[in-house]
C-alpha positions in Angstrom: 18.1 -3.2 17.9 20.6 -0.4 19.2 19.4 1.6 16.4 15.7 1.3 17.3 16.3 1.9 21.3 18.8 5.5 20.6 16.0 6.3 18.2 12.6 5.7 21.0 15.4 7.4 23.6 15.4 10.4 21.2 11.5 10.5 21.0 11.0 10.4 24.9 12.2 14.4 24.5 11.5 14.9 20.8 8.0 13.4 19.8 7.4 15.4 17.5 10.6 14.9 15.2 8.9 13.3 12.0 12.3 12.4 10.4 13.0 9.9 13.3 9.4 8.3 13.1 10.2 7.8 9.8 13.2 6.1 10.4 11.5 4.2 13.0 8.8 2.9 10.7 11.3 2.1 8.0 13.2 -0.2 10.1 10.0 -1.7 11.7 9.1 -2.6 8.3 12.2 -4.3 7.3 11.2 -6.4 10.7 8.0 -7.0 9.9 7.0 -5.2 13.0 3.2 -4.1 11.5 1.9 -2.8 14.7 4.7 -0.6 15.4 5.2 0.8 11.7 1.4 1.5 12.3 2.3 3.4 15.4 4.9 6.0 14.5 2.3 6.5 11.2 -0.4 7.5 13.8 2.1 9.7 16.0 3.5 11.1 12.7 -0.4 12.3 11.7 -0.8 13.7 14.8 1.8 16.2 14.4 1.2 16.5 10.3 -2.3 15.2 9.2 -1.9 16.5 5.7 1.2 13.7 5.4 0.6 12.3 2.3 3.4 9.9 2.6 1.9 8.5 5.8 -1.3 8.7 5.0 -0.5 6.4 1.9 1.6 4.3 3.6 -0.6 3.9 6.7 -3.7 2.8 4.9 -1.3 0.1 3.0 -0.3 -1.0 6.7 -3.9 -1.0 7.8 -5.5 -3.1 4.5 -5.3 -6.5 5.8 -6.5 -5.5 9.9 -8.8 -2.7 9.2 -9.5 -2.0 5.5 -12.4 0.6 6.2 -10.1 2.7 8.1 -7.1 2.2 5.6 -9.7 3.2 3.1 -10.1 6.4 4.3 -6.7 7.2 4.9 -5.9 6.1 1.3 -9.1 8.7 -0.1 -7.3 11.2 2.2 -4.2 10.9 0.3 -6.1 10.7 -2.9 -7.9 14.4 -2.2 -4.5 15.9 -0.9 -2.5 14.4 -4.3 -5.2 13.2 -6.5 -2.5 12.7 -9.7 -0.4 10.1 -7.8 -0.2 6.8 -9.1 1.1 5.2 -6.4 -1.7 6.6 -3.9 -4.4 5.5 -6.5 -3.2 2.1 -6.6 -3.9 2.0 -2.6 -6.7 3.8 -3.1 -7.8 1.1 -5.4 -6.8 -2.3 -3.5 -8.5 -0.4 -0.2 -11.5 0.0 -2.4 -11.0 -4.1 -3.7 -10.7 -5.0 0.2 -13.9 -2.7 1.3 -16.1 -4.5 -2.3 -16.6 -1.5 -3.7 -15.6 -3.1 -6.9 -16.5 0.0 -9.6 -14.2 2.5 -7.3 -11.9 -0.3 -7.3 -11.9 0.1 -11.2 -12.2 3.5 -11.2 -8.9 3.9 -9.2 -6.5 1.2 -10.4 -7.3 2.2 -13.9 -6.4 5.9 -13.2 -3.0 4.3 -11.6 -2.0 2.4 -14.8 -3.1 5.6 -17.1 0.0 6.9 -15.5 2.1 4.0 -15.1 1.5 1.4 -17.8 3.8 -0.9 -17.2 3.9 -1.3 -13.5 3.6 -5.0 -12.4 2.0 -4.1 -9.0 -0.5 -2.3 -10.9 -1.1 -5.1 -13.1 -1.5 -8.0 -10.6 -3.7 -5.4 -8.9 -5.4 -5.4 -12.0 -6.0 -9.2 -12.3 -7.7 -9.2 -8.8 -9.8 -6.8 -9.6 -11.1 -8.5 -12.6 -11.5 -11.5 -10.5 -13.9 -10.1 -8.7 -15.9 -8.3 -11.5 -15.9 -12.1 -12.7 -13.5 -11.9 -16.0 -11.9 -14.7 -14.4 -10.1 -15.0 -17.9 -9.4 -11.2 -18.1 -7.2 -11.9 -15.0 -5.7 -14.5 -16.5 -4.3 -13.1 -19.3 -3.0 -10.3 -17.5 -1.3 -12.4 -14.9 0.6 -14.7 -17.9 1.6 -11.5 -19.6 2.6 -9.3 -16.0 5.3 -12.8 -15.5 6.2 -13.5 -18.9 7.5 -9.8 -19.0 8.6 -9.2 -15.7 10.9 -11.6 -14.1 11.6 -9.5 -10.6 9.1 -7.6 -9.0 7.7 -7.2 -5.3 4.5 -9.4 -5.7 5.5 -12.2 -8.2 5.7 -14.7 -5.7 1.8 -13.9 -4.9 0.9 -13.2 -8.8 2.5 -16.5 -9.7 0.4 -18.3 -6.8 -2.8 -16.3 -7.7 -2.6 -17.3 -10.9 -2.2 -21.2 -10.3 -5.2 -20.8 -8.0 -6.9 -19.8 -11.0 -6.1 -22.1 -13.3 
């Protein structure tokens, strides 16, 4: 908490210094703070729109409380850095959370095209093929993406996802 006040004291004369925002959103994340990691992403674009960092990250923030507007900060990021695989795996869980299933596709398959292996990328994958209905598909992918990877970000959620299936 002292941390987070000298950093807002700094902003009251320095808005504009991207580096703290930063800072500021990465500890707001760590608290689970959504609304104000959302906040310094929105002050940070109004001094640099072009961030592709925050654009990225922004329209992850905004998936769950406004997925047509994280959708177009994600195909921002996509047009400024089109090659990232990280930004098309946004792009393509923005695209699963707006149905537009065949972009969806589209994008999450670019993403594993340049990172195979990734198990976010791969539980991505199985909901994906959930909703094209390869119910099975997802399946597979989900016993394979935990039989392989015993630590990852999301395995609590693929391991649940995939008893909801079965």
């Amino acid at each position: 908490n002292g941390a987070i006040v000298q950093l807002q004291r700094w902003l009251e004369g320095h808005a504009d210094d991207i580096l703290v925002r930063e800072t500021l959103a990465e500890i707001y994340i760590k608290g689970n703070r959504a609304s104000d990691v959302v906040y310094q992403y929105r002050e940070i674009l109004k001094i640099d729109p072009d961030n592709v960092m925050v654009l990225n990250n922004l329209a992850w923030h905004l998936l769950d409380d406004d997925p047509e507007q994280a959708l177009d900060y994600a195909e921002k990021a996509n047009a400024l850095y089109p090659d990232s695989a990280s930004i098309l795996d946004t792009l393509a869980v923005a695209h699963l959370r707006n149905s537009n299933i065949v972009e969806a596709r589209r994008a999450i398959d670019r993403a594993r095209a340049l990172i195979p292996a990734s198990p976010a990328f791969r539980y991505h994958e199985a909901r994906i093929r959930v909703v094209e209905g390869d119910t099975t598909g997802a399946v597979e992918v989900l016993e394979t993406l935990l039989a392989q990877h015993e630590k990852f970000p999301e395995r609590a959620e693929a391991e649940a996802f995939l008893r909801q299936l079965k």
